[in-house]
Amino acid sequence: MTEERLQFQAEVSQLLEIVAKSLYSHKDVFLRELISNASDACDRLRYAALTHPQLIADAEGGDFKISLSVDPKARTLTLADNGIGMTRTELVENLGTIARSGTSAFMKGLTGDAKKDMALIGQFGVGFYSAFMVADQVAVTTRKAGEADGWRWLSDGRGEFTISEAEGVSRGTSVILHIAEDQGEFLDEDRVRRIVKTYSDHIALPIVLQPAGKADAEEETLNRASALWTRPKSDITQEQYTEFYHHVGHTFDEPWQTLHYRAEGVIEYTALLFIPSTAPFDLFNPDRRHRVKLYVRRVFVSDDTEGLLPSYLRFLRGIVDSEDLPLNISREMLQTNPVVGKIRHGLTKRVLSALGKKAADDKSAYEVFWKAFGALIKEGVYEDFENRDTLLGLLRFRTTADGNDWTTLADYVGRMKEGQEAIYTISGDDAEALRKSPQLEGFRARGVEVLLLTDPVDQFWVTAVAAFMEKPFKSVTRGGADLAKIKSADGAVTADHDAGEEPLPDGTDALIAAFRTALASDVKDVRASERLTDSPVCLVADEGDMDMHLERLLMQHKQVDAVSKRILEINPRHKLITRLTHLASTGLGDGGTAAQLRELAFLLLDQARIVEGEPVPDPAAFSRRLAEALERGLG
């Protein structure tokens, strides 16, 4: 019999170090993780056997169960299932590497905070390694259903593992834990009984205990072995719901909300769904798949049935059990089955209704949800036209108003100023940075709120919706803000002037003309601003151009080749601009003055770029111009 020694993947070695330092707050959850894995293995074989019955035509048959046995003399705790088992390749991939997309994101997500890292490890599906919290050696024997060869995996969790062929292995998987000297409590059968009752009573397979040293003794079933979602809600405790959420979601946080109901009528199904309290690390993976398991009459079918839920509800965890789908349907046919479409419709309506009720009844609790999953609700606004109105009501925003409260679109519209005809927005990566944007100065002076949009998806749903309550969305970074029309509560303009009525200072036209000439190849236009009150200049997009933040995002992802030309707005009443206006009006025809204005025009343009977070195209020239300006000022 050949034996091969292999190294753990680097990420697994790091993970084992974290586990070894007692990442889990309660070590007995290792048994929950192993039982959950065994239950999944049996579910997958039961489904595979629907179309390939020969897979269970062996000695183990189709009566699935999970067996536990304790041997105090040998200091071993063994957990065995008669599920689908593993091939040699699967054994290496499942127990030697983190063989799923997002490995780098997983490792970057580890924080050193035990509670946060514990949730992350559960979400990533690597709970098997928790066995090393209580064992100084773990052996796994397995044989894949339909295969002849068995395999043995052995490791002490210190960086290496061995793989060898194994004779006489039954179908399924056995995990043998050699319990460490200081963890003897897990060799006590009563302790094992309590753990199973606490964490795994909801498992829909029998979990049996084989008494130690009593080969002829009758097996003892430790759990109720009935699917939790089939029981009446009145018979289920919150603790049982929570443990089922941990099992089905492979996580360790508390569910933010639980939805358990049975739909009856044209189609019948039971749903037990959970909304997590923390965002899974892979929430924005490109595949955008949900993680809700589909059952048909208590038989597991799939954990990622396309079409069962819209992708923007992929934060949900749980199960859906249908009475109307055929058991022998292929996963491909499920995608186009009309029953799945009707279930999707019902699930979506029910989840959105629950979110709406929570938002109305408990504002602070809903804000917890929004911080974790708000970006996904915005995806729904963009994608789901049928439920768009409902989804718009679920949106929450930070604004430029004093305080740090979240607001709804309806509340924003209700606070709009007299003369305000649009819902104003500004987009960026950070809300606090956006608050300091010069484009907001005129809006702030008139007491006009602006929505702070910091999610990438904001660029798309706003365009798709266009308006709310007949009020169009308008970015403050575009020209044509129409601030002159907006009055304060007493009917007066709150800024020091009305740019639409008060004439521009003398010489402003000359300065604008000089700047247009100097910057002709770098900007689309130069114009006087009605939005600026404190800053000398800012950049804006033309009315019909793409939003500035969206264009930068697309450029980062190589979707556009270059940022389009902006409009440079100048504040004609800023002290610096009035000095330049005087220079432009008194120095016309002076070649030295024209050259100086050209240099200052580029300096102000670069200043506006820096404020926008855009790179300066020629840092050396910017530095030279800045030094010369300082020198003249000091002179």
PDB file of N, CA and C in Angstrom, residues 255-336:
ATOM      1  N   PRO A 255     -29.043  35.041  13.224  1.00  0.00           N
ATOM      2  CA  PRO A 255     -29.890  35.516  12.116  1.00  0.00           C
ATOM      3  C   PRO A 255     -30.546  36.842  12.475  1.00  0.00           C
ATOM      4  N   TRP A 256     -30.539  37.764  11.538  1.00  0.00           N
ATOM      5  CA  TRP A 256     -31.187  39.070  11.756  1.00  0.00           C
ATOM      6  C   TRP A 256     -32.704  38.918  11.740  1.00  0.00           C
ATOM      7  N   GLN A 257     -33.199  38.044  10.871  1.00  0.00           N
ATOM      8  CA  GLN A 257     -34.637  37.786  10.822  1.00  0.00           C
ATOM      9  C   GLN A 257     -34.879  36.382  10.279  1.00  0.00           C
ATOM     10  N   THR A 258     -35.922  35.747  10.779  1.00  0.00           N
ATOM     11  CA  THR A 258     -36.300  34.402  10.361  1.00  0.00           C
ATOM     12  C   THR A 258     -37.679  34.434   9.728  1.00  0.00           C
ATOM     13  N   LEU A 259     -37.807  33.833   8.543  1.00  0.00           N
ATOM     14  CA  LEU A 259     -39.090  33.737   7.848  1.00  0.00           C
ATOM     15  C   LEU A 259     -39.422  32.262   7.667  1.00  0.00           C
ATOM     16  N   HIS A 260     -40.481  31.804   8.316  1.00  0.00           N
ATOM     17  CA  HIS A 260     -40.890  30.403   8.242  1.00  0.00           C
ATOM     18  C   HIS A 260     -42.382  30.374   7.929  1.00  0.00           C
ATOM     19  N   TYR A 261     -42.719  29.886   6.743  1.00  0.00           N
ATOM     20  CA  TYR A 261     -44.127  29.859   6.372  1.00  0.00           C
ATOM     21  C   TYR A 261     -44.377  28.768   5.334  1.00  0.00           C
ATOM     22  N   ARG A 262     -45.646  28.458   5.168  1.00  0.00           N
ATOM     23  CA  ARG A 262     -46.069  27.470   4.170  1.00  0.00           C
ATOM     24  C   ARG A 262     -47.036  28.140   3.200  1.00  0.00           C
ATOM     25  N   ALA A 263     -46.714  28.057   1.924  1.00  0.00           N
ATOM     26  CA  ALA A 263     -47.587  28.611   0.887  1.00  0.00           C
ATOM     27  C   ALA A 263     -48.524  27.515   0.397  1.00  0.00           C
ATOM     28  N   GLU A 264     -49.805  27.820   0.322  1.00  0.00           N
ATOM     29  CA  GLU A 264     -50.796  26.851  -0.126  1.00  0.00           C
ATOM     30  C   GLU A 264     -51.666  27.487  -1.197  1.00  0.00           C
ATOM     31  N   GLY A 265     -52.150  26.671  -2.094  1.00  0.00           N
ATOM     32  CA  GLY A 265     -52.985  27.176  -3.176  1.00  0.00           C
ATOM     33  C   GLY A 265     -52.666  26.447  -4.460  1.00  0.00           C
ATOM     34  N   VAL A 266     -52.436  27.212  -5.529  1.00  0.00           N
ATOM     35  CA  VAL A 266     -52.112  26.609  -6.820  1.00  0.00           C
ATOM     36  C   VAL A 266     -50.839  25.790  -6.724  1.00  0.00           C
ATOM     37  N   ILE A 267     -49.852  26.328  -6.042  1.00  0.00           N
ATOM     38  CA  ILE A 267     -48.630  25.576  -5.760  1.00  0.00           C
ATOM     39  C   ILE A 267     -48.398  25.601  -4.259  1.00  0.00           C
ATOM     40  N   GLU A 268     -47.750  24.559  -3.757  1.00  0.00           N
ATOM     41  CA  GLU A 268     -47.488  24.447  -2.330  1.00  0.00           C
ATOM     42  C   GLU A 268     -45.996  24.280  -2.094  1.00  0.00           C
ATOM     43  N   TYR A 269     -45.521  25.025  -1.143  1.00  0.00           N
ATOM     44  CA  TYR A 269     -44.115  24.882  -0.741  1.00  0.00           C
ATOM     45  C   TYR A 269     -43.954  25.449   0.660  1.00  0.00           C
ATOM     46  N   THR A 270     -42.913  24.999   1.313  1.00  0.00           N
ATOM     47  CA  THR A 270     -42.548  25.511   2.635  1.00  0.00           C
ATOM     48  C   THR A 270     -41.219  26.230   2.511  1.00  0.00           C
ATOM     49  N   ALA A 271     -41.120  27.385   3.150  1.00  0.00           N
ATOM     50  CA  ALA A 271     -39.873  28.151   3.137  1.00  0.00           C
ATOM     51  C   ALA A 271     -39.427  28.414   4.565  1.00  0.00           C
ATOM     52  N   LEU A 272     -38.161  28.160   4.821  1.00  0.00           N
ATOM     53  CA  LEU A 272     -37.538  28.552   6.079  1.00  0.00           C
ATOM     54  C   LEU A 272     -36.288  29.339   5.690  1.00  0.00           C
ATOM     55  N   LEU A 273     -36.414  30.658   5.742  1.00  0.00           N
ATOM     56  CA  LEU A 273     -35.367  31.548   5.246  1.00  0.00           C
ATOM     57  C   LEU A 273     -34.828  32.409   6.379  1.00  0.00           C
ATOM     58  N   PHE A 274     -33.545  32.725   6.281  1.00  0.00           N
ATOM     59  CA  PHE A 274     -32.884  33.551   7.287  1.00  0.00           C
ATOM     60  C   PHE A 274     -32.168  34.709   6.603  1.00  0.00           C
ATOM     61  N   ILE A 275     -32.293  35.877   7.213  1.00  0.00           N
ATOM     62  CA  ILE A 275     -31.488  37.026   6.794  1.00  0.00           C
ATOM     63  C   ILE A 275     -30.351  37.156   7.791  1.00  0.00           C
ATOM     64  N   PRO A 276     -29.097  37.052   7.341  1.00  0.00           N
ATOM     65  CA  PRO A 276     -27.966  37.136   8.274  1.00  0.00           C
ATOM     66  C   PRO A 276     -27.867  38.525   8.909  1.00  0.00           C
ATOM     67  N   SER A 277     -27.146  38.587   9.996  1.00  0.00           N
ATOM     68  CA  SER A 277     -26.906  39.886  10.636  1.00  0.00           C
ATOM     69  C   SER A 277     -25.607  40.514  10.164  1.00  0.00           C
ATOM     70  N   THR A 278     -24.735  39.720   9.524  1.00  0.00           N
ATOM     71  CA  THR A 278     -23.495  40.249   8.962  1.00  0.00           C
ATOM     72  C   THR A 278     -23.376  39.798   7.518  1.00  0.00           C
ATOM     73  N   ALA A 279     -22.707  40.589   6.706  1.00  0.00           N
ATOM     74  CA  ALA A 279     -22.592  40.287   5.290  1.00  0.00           C
ATOM     75  C   ALA A 279     -21.571  39.182   5.055  1.00  0.00           C
ATOM     76  N   PRO A 280     -21.910  38.133   4.293  1.00  0.00           N
ATOM     77  CA  PRO A 280     -20.928  37.119   3.919  1.00  0.00           C
ATOM     78  C   PRO A 280     -19.791  37.744   3.124  1.00  0.00           C
ATOM     79  N   PHE A 281     -18.588  37.198   3.262  1.00  0.00           N
ATOM     80  CA  PHE A 281     -17.414  37.790   2.614  1.00  0.00           C
ATOM     81  C   PHE A 281     -17.497  37.716   1.095  1.00  0.00           C
ATOM     82  N   ASP A 282     -18.238  36.726   0.571  1.00  0.00           N
ATOM     83  CA  ASP A 282     -18.286  36.535  -0.885  1.00  0.00           C
ATOM     84  C   ASP A 282     -19.558  37.127  -1.499  1.00  0.00           C
ATOM     85  N   LEU A 283     -20.128  38.111  -0.825  1.00  0.00           N
ATOM     86  CA  LEU A 283     -21.407  38.669  -1.259  1.00  0.00           C
ATOM     87  C   LEU A 283     -21.339  39.251  -2.666  1.00  0.00           C
ATOM     88  N   PHE A 284     -20.177  39.760  -3.050  1.00  0.00           N
ATOM     89  CA  PHE A 284     -20.055  40.412  -4.351  1.00  0.00           C
ATOM     90  C   PHE A 284     -19.207  39.604  -5.321  1.00  0.00           C
ATOM     91  N   ASN A 285     -19.163  38.290  -5.119  1.00  0.00           N
ATOM     92  CA  ASN A 285     -18.519  37.434  -6.108  1.00  0.00           C
ATOM     93  C   ASN A 285     -19.220  37.592  -7.460  1.00  0.00           C
ATOM     94  N   PRO A 286     -18.481  37.503  -8.546  1.00  0.00           N
ATOM     95  CA  PRO A 286     -19.093  37.710  -9.861  1.00  0.00           C
ATOM     96  C   PRO A 286     -20.242  36.754 -10.182  1.00  0.00           C
ATOM     97  N   ASP A 287     -20.236  35.535  -9.604  1.00  0.00           N
ATOM     98  CA  ASP A 287     -21.308  34.586  -9.956  1.00  0.00           C
ATOM     99  C   ASP A 287     -22.669  35.008  -9.396  1.00  0.00           C
ATOM    100  N   ARG A 288     -22.701  35.790  -8.320  1.00  0.00           N
ATOM    101  CA  ARG A 288     -23.934  36.343  -7.744  1.00  0.00           C
ATOM    102  C   ARG A 288     -24.977  35.258  -7.487  1.00  0.00           C
ATOM    103  N   ARG A 289     -24.536  34.101  -7.028  1.00  0.00           N
ATOM    104  CA  ARG A 289     -25.464  33.009  -6.779  1.00  0.00           C
ATOM    105  C   ARG A 289     -26.035  33.082  -5.369  1.00  0.00           C
ATOM    106  N   HIS A 290     -27.276  32.646  -5.251  1.00  0.00           N
ATOM    107  CA  HIS A 290     -27.872  32.565  -3.922  1.00  0.00           C
ATOM    108  C   HIS A 290     -27.408  31.276  -3.239  1.00  0.00           C
ATOM    109  N   ARG A 291     -27.677  31.160  -1.951  1.00  0.00           N
ATOM    110  CA  ARG A 291     -27.247  29.999  -1.167  1.00  0.00           C
ATOM    111  C   ARG A 291     -28.432  29.349  -0.457  1.00  0.00           C
ATOM    112  N   VAL A 292     -29.596  29.372  -1.106  1.00  0.00           N
ATOM    113  CA  VAL A 292     -30.793  28.738  -0.538  1.00  0.00           C
ATOM    114  C   VAL A 292     -30.940  27.354  -1.151  1.00  0.00           C
ATOM    115  N   LYS A 293     -31.105  26.348  -0.303  1.00  0.00           N
ATOM    116  CA  LYS A 293     -31.207  24.966  -0.760  1.00  0.00           C
ATOM    117  C   LYS A 293     -32.642  24.667  -1.205  1.00  0.00           C
ATOM    118  N   LEU A 294     -32.761  23.927  -2.298  1.00  0.00           N
ATOM    119  CA  LEU A 294     -34.071  23.497  -2.785  1.00  0.00           C
ATOM    120  C   LEU A 294     -34.264  22.017  -2.468  1.00  0.00           C
ATOM    121  N   TYR A 295     -35.392  21.720  -1.820  1.00  0.00           N
ATOM    122  CA  TYR A 295     -35.806  20.344  -1.554  1.00  0.00           C
ATOM    123  C   TYR A 295     -37.107  20.081  -2.308  1.00  0.00           C
ATOM    124  N   VAL A 296     -37.324  18.826  -2.658  1.00  0.00           N
ATOM    125  CA  VAL A 296     -38.601  18.397  -3.219  1.00  0.00           C
ATOM    126  C   VAL A 296     -39.121  17.270  -2.342  1.00  0.00           C
ATOM    127  N   ARG A 297     -40.196  17.546  -1.634  1.00  0.00           N
ATOM    128  CA  ARG A 297     -40.781  16.571  -0.701  1.00  0.00           C
ATOM    129  C   ARG A 297     -39.718  15.992   0.238  1.00  0.00           C
ATOM    130  N   ARG A 298     -38.982  16.893   0.869  1.00  0.00           N
ATOM    131  CA  ARG A 298     -37.954  16.600   1.883  1.00  0.00           C
ATOM    132  C   ARG A 298     -36.682  15.971   1.308  1.00  0.00           C
ATOM    133  N   VAL A 299     -36.564  15.868  -0.004  1.00  0.00           N
ATOM    134  CA  VAL A 299     -35.357  15.329  -0.631  1.00  0.00           C
ATOM    135  C   VAL A 299     -34.543  16.488  -1.190  1.00  0.00           C
ATOM    136  N   PHE A 300     -33.274  16.585  -0.785  1.00  0.00           N
ATOM    137  CA  PHE A 300     -32.410  17.653  -1.270  1.00  0.00           C
ATOM    138  C   PHE A 300     -32.214  17.539  -2.783  1.00  0.00           C
ATOM    139  N   VAL A 301     -32.305  18.675  -3.480  1.00  0.00           N
ATOM    140  CA  VAL A 301     -32.129  18.713  -4.925  1.00  0.00           C
ATOM    141  C   VAL A 301     -30.922  19.557  -5.314  1.00  0.00           C
ATOM    142  N   SER A 302     -30.831  20.783  -4.784  1.00  0.00           N
ATOM    143  CA  SER A 302     -29.759  21.677  -5.213  1.00  0.00           C
ATOM    144  C   SER A 302     -29.582  22.797  -4.199  1.00  0.00           C
ATOM    145  N   ASP A 303     -28.370  23.327  -4.132  1.00  0.00           N
ATOM    146  CA  ASP A 303     -28.143  24.465  -3.242  1.00  0.00           C
ATOM    147  C   ASP A 303     -27.901  25.753  -4.021  1.00  0.00           C
ATOM    148  N   ASP A 304     -28.097  25.732  -5.337  1.00  0.00           N
ATOM    149  CA  ASP A 304     -27.935  26.965  -6.118  1.00  0.00           C
ATOM    150  C   ASP A 304     -28.815  26.940  -7.369  1.00  0.00           C
ATOM    151  N   THR A 305     -30.070  26.559  -7.192  1.00  0.00           N
ATOM    152  CA  THR A 305     -30.980  26.469  -8.336  1.00  0.00           C
ATOM    153  C   THR A 305     -31.182  27.849  -8.962  1.00  0.00           C
ATOM    154  N   GLU A 306     -30.729  27.988 -10.186  1.00  0.00           N
ATOM    155  CA  GLU A 306     -30.868  29.265 -10.875  1.00  0.00           C
ATOM    156  C   GLU A 306     -32.350  29.544 -11.116  1.00  0.00           C
ATOM    157  N   GLY A 307     -32.761  30.741 -10.764  1.00  0.00           N
ATOM    158  CA  GLY A 307     -34.154  31.112 -10.959  1.00  0.00           C
ATOM    159  C   GLY A 307     -35.011  30.984  -9.722  1.00  0.00           C
ATOM    160  N   LEU A 308     -34.496  30.346  -8.669  1.00  0.00           N
ATOM    161  CA  LEU A 308     -35.294  30.195  -7.455  1.00  0.00           C
ATOM    162  C   LEU A 308     -35.451  31.526  -6.736  1.00  0.00           C
ATOM    163  N   LEU A 309     -34.409  32.355  -6.786  1.00  0.00           N
ATOM    164  CA  LEU A 309     -34.442  33.672  -6.165  1.00  0.00           C
ATOM    165  C   LEU A 309     -33.725  34.663  -7.078  1.00  0.00           C
ATOM    166  N   PRO A 310     -34.144  35.919  -7.090  1.00  0.00           N
ATOM    167  CA  PRO A 310     -33.382  36.913  -7.844  1.00  0.00           C
ATOM    168  C   PRO A 310     -32.010  37.101  -7.206  1.00  0.00           C
ATOM    169  N   SER A 311     -31.035  37.437  -8.013  1.00  0.00           N
ATOM    170  CA  SER A 311     -29.659  37.501  -7.510  1.00  0.00           C
ATOM    171  C   SER A 311     -29.493  38.554  -6.426  1.00  0.00           C
ATOM    172  N   TYR A 312     -30.321  39.579  -6.412  1.00  0.00           N
ATOM    173  CA  TYR A 312     -30.147  40.622  -5.389  1.00  0.00           C
ATOM    174  C   TYR A 312     -30.599  40.163  -4.003  1.00  0.00           C
ATOM    175  N   LEU A 313     -31.236  38.997  -3.914  1.00  0.00           N
ATOM    176  CA  LEU A 313     -31.591  38.430  -2.606  1.00  0.00           C
ATOM    177  C   LEU A 313     -30.627  37.314  -2.210  1.00  0.00           C
ATOM    178  N   ARG A 314     -29.414  37.346  -2.749  1.00  0.00           N
ATOM    179  CA  ARG A 314     -28.453  36.272  -2.489  1.00  0.00           C
ATOM    180  C   ARG A 314     -27.901  36.288  -1.064  1.00  0.00           C
ATOM    181  N   PHE A 315     -28.266  37.264  -0.264  1.00  0.00           N
ATOM    182  CA  PHE A 315     -27.868  37.255   1.143  1.00  0.00           C
ATOM    183  C   PHE A 315     -28.678  36.252   1.946  1.00  0.00           C
ATOM    184  N   LEU A 316     -29.801  35.760   1.409  1.00  0.00           N
ATOM    185  CA  LEU A 316     -30.657  34.833   2.149  1.00  0.00           C
ATOM    186  C   LEU A 316     -29.970  33.480   2.339  1.00  0.00           C
ATOM    187  N   ARG A 317     -30.262  32.849   3.458  1.00  0.00           N
ATOM    188  CA  ARG A 317     -29.853  31.473   3.717  1.00  0.00           C
ATOM    189  C   ARG A 317     -31.097  30.699   4.129  1.00  0.00           C
ATOM    190  N   GLY A 318     -31.099  29.390   3.880  1.00  0.00           N
ATOM    191  CA  GLY A 318     -32.238  28.602   4.300  1.00  0.00           C
ATOM    192  C   GLY A 318     -32.617  27.554   3.274  1.00  0.00           C
ATOM    193  N   ILE A 319     -33.885  27.136   3.318  1.00  0.00           N
ATOM    194  CA  ILE A 319     -34.359  26.069   2.422  1.00  0.00           C
ATOM    195  C   ILE A 319     -35.741  26.422   1.884  1.00  0.00           C
ATOM    196  N   VAL A 320     -36.031  25.856   0.728  1.00  0.00           N
ATOM    197  CA  VAL A 320     -37.379  25.878   0.164  1.00  0.00           C
ATOM    198  C   VAL A 320     -37.711  24.437  -0.197  1.00  0.00           C
ATOM    199  N   ASP A 321     -38.851  23.950   0.265  1.00  0.00           N
ATOM    200  CA  ASP A 321     -39.260  22.565   0.033  1.00  0.00           C
ATOM    201  C   ASP A 321     -40.560  22.575  -0.759  1.00  0.00           C
ATOM    202  N   SER A 322     -40.497  22.088  -2.009  1.00  0.00           N
ATOM    203  CA  SER A 322     -41.650  22.118  -2.896  1.00  0.00           C
ATOM    204  C   SER A 322     -42.404  20.794  -2.879  1.00  0.00           C
ATOM    205  N   GLU A 323     -43.728  20.892  -3.002  1.00  0.00           N
ATOM    206  CA  GLU A 323     -44.569  19.709  -3.123  1.00  0.00           C
ATOM    207  C   GLU A 323     -44.915  19.418  -4.584  1.00  0.00           C
ATOM    208  N   ASP A 324     -44.612  20.349  -5.490  1.00  0.00           N
ATOM    209  CA  ASP A 324     -45.126  20.259  -6.861  1.00  0.00           C
ATOM    210  C   ASP A 324     -44.076  19.947  -7.913  1.00  0.00           C
ATOM    211  N   LEU A 325     -42.815  20.064  -7.593  1.00  0.00           N
ATOM    212  CA  LEU A 325     -41.777  19.754  -8.574  1.00  0.00           C
ATOM    213  C   LEU A 325     -41.563  18.249  -8.629  1.00  0.00           C
ATOM    214  N   PRO A 326     -41.271  17.684  -9.813  1.00  0.00           N
ATOM    215  CA  PRO A 326     -40.959  16.249  -9.900  1.00  0.00           C
ATOM    216  C   PRO A 326     -39.580  15.963  -9.330  1.00  0.00           C
ATOM    217  N   LEU A 327     -39.451  14.850  -8.656  1.00  0.00           N
ATOM    218  CA  LEU A 327     -38.172  14.521  -8.022  1.00  0.00           C
ATOM    219  C   LEU A 327     -37.078  14.197  -9.030  1.00  0.00           C
ATOM    220  N   ASN A 328     -37.442  13.695 -10.167  1.00  0.00           N
ATOM    221  CA  ASN A 328     -36.428  13.251 -11.122  1.00  0.00           C
ATOM    222  C   ASN A 328     -36.053  14.337 -12.128  1.00  0.00           C
ATOM    223  N   ILE A 329     -36.400  15.582 -11.845  1.00  0.00           N
ATOM    224  CA  ILE A 329     -36.097  16.664 -12.766  1.00  0.00           C
ATOM    225  C   ILE A 329     -34.615  17.013 -12.696  1.00  0.00           C
ATOM    226  N   SER A 330     -34.030  17.313 -13.833  1.00  0.00           N
ATOM    227  CA  SER A 330     -32.613  17.689 -13.844  1.00  0.00           C
ATOM    228  C   SER A 330     -32.460  19.134 -13.410  1.00  0.00           C
ATOM    229  N   ARG A 331     -31.249  19.486 -12.988  1.00  0.00           N
ATOM    230  CA  ARG A 331     -30.999  20.859 -12.557  1.00  0.00           C
ATOM    231  C   ARG A 331     -31.159  21.830 -13.721  1.00  0.00           C
ATOM    232  N   GLU A 332     -30.818  21.386 -14.929  1.00  0.00           N
ATOM    233  CA  GLU A 332     -30.963  22.252 -16.097  1.00  0.00           C
ATOM    234  C   GLU A 332     -32.438  22.549 -16.360  1.00  0.00           C
ATOM    235  N   MET A 333     -33.292  21.516 -16.230  1.00  0.00           N
ATOM    236  CA  MET A 333     -34.721  21.709 -16.476  1.00  0.00           C
ATOM    237  C   MET A 333     -35.358  22.579 -15.390  1.00  0.00           C
ATOM    238  N   LEU A 334     -34.789  22.551 -14.187  1.00  0.00           N
ATOM    239  CA  LEU A 334     -35.330  23.373 -13.111  1.00  0.00           C
ATOM    240  C   LEU A 334     -35.309  24.855 -13.466  1.00  0.00           C
ATOM    241  N   GLN A 335     -34.290  25.274 -14.214  1.00  0.00           N
ATOM    242  CA  GLN A 335     -34.113  26.685 -14.513  1.00  0.00           C
ATOM    243  C   GLN A 335     -35.281  27.248 -15.319  1.00  0.00           C
ATOM    244  N   THR A 336     -35.933  26.401 -16.112  1.00  0.00           N
ATOM    245  CA  THR A 336     -37.028  26.876 -16.962  1.00  0.00           C
ATOM    246  C   THR A 336     -38.388  26.355 -16.516  1.00  0.00           C
TER     247      THR A 336
END
